[in-house]
Amino acid sequence: MDVKNKLPKTNSSKFSKGAKTATEKPSASDDEKRRKSLPTSKLKKFLSRRRLTTGSSPEEPEEKEGKEPEEKEMRPNLASDLPGASPPAQAQADCPSPAQRPMEEKYKSRRFSVRNNMSGSIIQKKSYRSSTKKNLPMGYVQMRNANLNSSFTSTKGEYKEPVDELTSILLDGLKKPHLCDVALIGKDGVTIGAPSFLLCSHSRVFEDVLLSGKIDHIQFEDAQDKLREGEESYLDEDGTLTIKVPFAAQDAIQIALHFMASHKLPLQRVGDSSEENVRTLTQVHAFAKVYRMDSLAHEVYRTLRVLVNKTGHLASAVFDECTKSMKLAGSEDVFKRSDLKEFVFDSIRENPEEFLIVGGLKYLSPESIEKIVCDQEIDVDEITMFHILFSWVKEGPGERKDRLNVAKSLVSNVQLALMDVKYLDTRVRHSGFVYGSDVDDAIQTIEDHLANLSPEEQEHILVSGAGTEAVNGIYVRMEEDIGLEDEEAVFIKEASEDEIGGNYGLYLWKDSWAISPCVDYSNVLYSRQAESKRGWNALRPSADNWITESGLSPAPTCQWNAGAD
């Protein structure tokens, strides 16, 4: 097919390969001049760019079928074709300079080229904060994070959490020995290096000690005197200032330094509900309280409170570690104001069964169990307190022989005379740390006290309204075993001198309450089905719904009374 037939007639000679006209009209446009001066290969590129910038689509010449490849395609590879080589110069000589091009064309071409060059720019990247906003430019915060963090984007579109560059620098600095001019020795004997700048920036105590000659006012003179007079700070052979931290181990000190550098606790420490982790965090809290780091103390307190609320018996481990830290640090006044110790101790006081008895006693040292047994604000009776001490002897830390010796010294804080006689004669007598003579004295004290009480002052049941008049009266709780059941409850009404018929008994037998003459318990006068209750409530009869058996109607009502305290 002839190429000339496909082109406009007026310009057919101008588009032939390598054709040049000797006579050009002065009225021809700049575009026509450029078209005439360019070879076919350059013409195609020019027309393509023209189409993109101006939106016009002039007709392009079509090549004949079977036409030989163009000159550029047939020539061998030249040095100018290599990557990075400059293009041939002869094609650029005939092109007009940018200053001769129309303003509209220059503006649009430049805009298009900038858009192509910035295809990899960070401005054109999609926002990683929202998957619904397509092709939106990133905001200022995203651009800042991307510039600070080289791991902003990763391969295959995966997103990595931005890490503050300053935090990374400070954490890396903790690993460089030449930057750590202060040595901290924990209670396990391990030395940890720390930058003095980081310590002084977070703690006025460290600032007063390390920079005492460079500051005008010393805020914590007591802490400075303690560190110096107690020989807890000294210069080693290399001239490095060494400070002893006798209440915190290596892990606790490293966590504290990590917080100073990043203002965050290590992620693996936040959700770990193990004894080792809560003890380590408690040591970090002690470190913060001794050296007056309020932000660190608050963060650790918040984390431990979440862990204790999640697993109640960990309160005993935190309380025990607070007690040990207070003893090792020698700063009882600091720990008396400790919000962490107050929280766990109040939790144990209000609900000892959840936070102490169920799984928490195994964490308590002798010093901790002593504080609990001697505490007068804990919400327990004497039987529960003795049970706490008895269970600690069974499952507490250390040797059983040592625990028995501790229990023998602490049992004097439990008032045995306020316990039940049966409990004294069984559990207490055979506990292994209570002398039998003490149990006998307690039982004798109880009996003497009951003998001097009137029936109204003792635990009793008031029976009234029975058809059999002799049944009505006050039935006092009896402790003697009359041979009914192992867990029996017997209340006796003693007949007065002018009454006929003897004594009457109100008792629980199997699953029924009954009222019978004491001389013949098989002669049931009145009865009532026992309700399903637990503990001491099971040994109290209900007031109404009694049934007449062999007695006279109507059936009585029974009112239980605890008596005098």
Short mmCIF file of N, CA and C in Angstrom, two decimals, residues 8 66 69 97 140 189 243 305 322 494:
data_model
loop_
_atom_site.label_atom_id
_atom_site.label_comp_id
_atom_site.label_asym_id
_atom_site.label_seq_id
_atom_site.Cartn_x
_atom_site.Cartn_y
_atom_site.Cartn_z
N PRO A 8 -2.15 13.48 3.94
CA PRO A 8 -2.76 14.63 3.22
C PRO A 8 -1.92 15.02 2.02
N GLY A 66 5.74 -5.26 4.20
CA GLY A 66 7.00 -5.82 3.77
C GLY A 66 8.12 -4.83 3.68
N PRO A 69 13.17 -2.87 7.67
CA PRO A 69 13.23 -2.18 8.97
C PRO A 69 13.91 -0.84 8.84
N SER A 97 14.55 25.02 20.53
CA SER A 97 14.86 25.13 21.96
C SER A 97 13.57 25.30 22.75
N TYR A 140 0.79 14.55 56.68
CA TYR A 140 2.07 15.00 57.22
C TYR A 140 2.67 13.97 58.18
N GLY A 189 24.37 -9.96 91.67
CA GLY A 189 25.78 -9.77 91.42
C GLY A 189 26.16 -9.44 90.01
N ILE A 243 27.27 1.64 91.40
CA ILE A 243 26.17 1.80 92.36
C ILE A 243 25.54 0.44 92.59
N ARG A 305 -1.33 -4.05 88.14
CA ARG A 305 -2.73 -4.05 88.56
C ARG A 305 -3.59 -4.85 87.58
N CYS A 322 7.26 -7.04 97.43
CA CYS A 322 7.32 -5.72 98.05
C CYS A 322 7.93 -5.79 99.45
N GLU A 494 -33.75 -27.18 128.85
CA GLU A 494 -33.76 -27.82 130.16
C GLU A 494 -35.04 -27.43 130.91
#
